[in-house]
XYZ file of C-alpha atoms in Angstrom:
113
model
C 3.635 -14.191 -53.802
C 6.380 -16.386 -55.245
C 4.466 -19.591 -56.011
C 7.614 -21.466 -57.008
C 9.091 -20.795 -53.575
C 5.845 -21.716 -51.786
C 5.544 -25.111 -53.499
C 9.143 -26.018 -54.096
C 8.513 -29.752 -54.090
C 5.722 -32.280 -54.340
C 5.678 -33.104 -50.649
C 5.299 -29.465 -49.654
C 2.423 -29.154 -52.116
C 0.876 -32.273 -50.601
C 1.080 -30.832 -47.087
C -0.563 -27.615 -48.272
C -3.284 -29.562 -50.092
C -3.974 -31.652 -46.986
C -4.690 -28.467 -45.021
C -7.592 -27.730 -47.366
C -9.003 -31.272 -47.469
C -12.406 -31.255 -45.810
C -14.312 -34.527 -45.960
C -15.476 -37.116 -43.433
C -12.838 -39.472 -42.058
C -15.159 -42.312 -43.005
C -14.715 -41.289 -46.654
C -10.910 -41.510 -46.631
C -9.660 -42.896 -49.918
C -13.169 -43.038 -51.426
C -13.836 -39.285 -51.488
C -10.554 -38.240 -53.105
C -10.647 -41.188 -55.533
C -14.100 -40.169 -56.747
C -13.042 -36.522 -56.878
C -9.998 -37.492 -58.933
C -12.191 -39.342 -61.418
C -14.508 -36.349 -61.685
C -11.727 -33.839 -62.214
C -9.990 -36.075 -64.768
C -13.309 -36.156 -66.592
C -13.399 -32.358 -66.561
C -9.922 -32.253 -68.117
C -11.035 -34.700 -70.800
C -14.195 -32.687 -71.441
C -12.231 -29.472 -71.951
C -9.782 -31.220 -74.288
C -12.774 -32.576 -76.216
C -14.048 -29.008 -76.602
C -10.717 -27.966 -78.125
C -11.418 -30.474 -80.875
C -15.151 -29.866 -81.212
C -15.179 -26.085 -80.963
C -11.685 -25.351 -82.280
C -10.928 -23.601 -78.953
C -7.177 -24.098 -78.824
C -6.388 -20.700 -77.356
C -3.977 -19.732 -74.566
C -6.970 -18.812 -72.392
C -8.637 -22.185 -72.890
C -5.364 -24.009 -72.244
C -5.142 -22.048 -68.999
C -8.599 -23.345 -68.052
C -7.354 -26.892 -68.664
C -4.258 -26.194 -66.560
C -6.509 -25.129 -63.673
C -8.422 -28.407 -63.979
C -5.112 -30.294 -63.938
C -4.391 -28.468 -60.681
C -7.605 -29.935 -59.275
C -6.466 -33.388 -60.447
C -3.153 -32.822 -58.660
C -4.968 -31.799 -55.466
C -6.996 -35.009 -55.434
C -3.868 -37.066 -56.204
C -2.102 -35.410 -53.279
C -4.805 -36.081 -50.712
C -5.518 -39.591 -52.035
C -1.832 -40.447 -51.779
C -1.797 -39.073 -48.242
C -4.853 -41.139 -47.312
C -3.044 -44.210 -48.658
C 0.035 -43.410 -46.567
C 2.290 -42.257 -49.403
C 3.850 -38.946 -50.188
C 3.826 -37.611 -53.736
C 7.611 -37.780 -53.987
C 7.505 -41.535 -53.264
C 4.803 -42.067 -55.862
C 6.667 -40.023 -58.477
C 9.855 -42.005 -57.820
C 7.998 -45.360 -57.928
C 6.417 -44.383 -61.237
C 9.681 -43.325 -62.873
C 11.395 -46.483 -61.584
C 8.595 -48.613 -63.097
C 8.871 -46.780 -66.430
C 12.665 -47.144 -66.488
C 12.326 -50.889 -65.849
C 9.805 -51.181 -68.677
C 12.040 -49.204 -71.015
C 15.016 -51.408 -70.128
C 13.022 -54.590 -70.759
C 11.470 -53.251 -73.963
C 7.943 -53.267 -72.526
C 7.262 -49.539 -72.359
C 4.539 -50.084 -74.958
C 1.789 -52.603 -74.530
C -0.838 -53.154 -71.904
C -1.106 -54.580 -68.427
C 0.214 -53.399 -65.107
C 2.924 -56.040 -64.747
C 4.731 -56.073 -68.081
């Protein structure tokens, strides 16, 4: 299977992810948000093990990449539950970063810099 052809853009990936999203309608937003937090924690835990156990191998990096895929899945379904597509979110994020870069506020803290 040609994966690049199957998921040629973020919105197509999001539609495919939505087909595998099984959770109660009453848990919209909450379920994927909690799942996202959990999967992000798994990524962080694996990165921590690179440092602790000196496990920086191609195989271990592949394990981290698979966890990042789980993060992406939760981002996709959470965005969908919020009424956004991933392409919109990606564009909004880049626009925000370009504005910050232009105003010299790319570094620092706070959402509205």
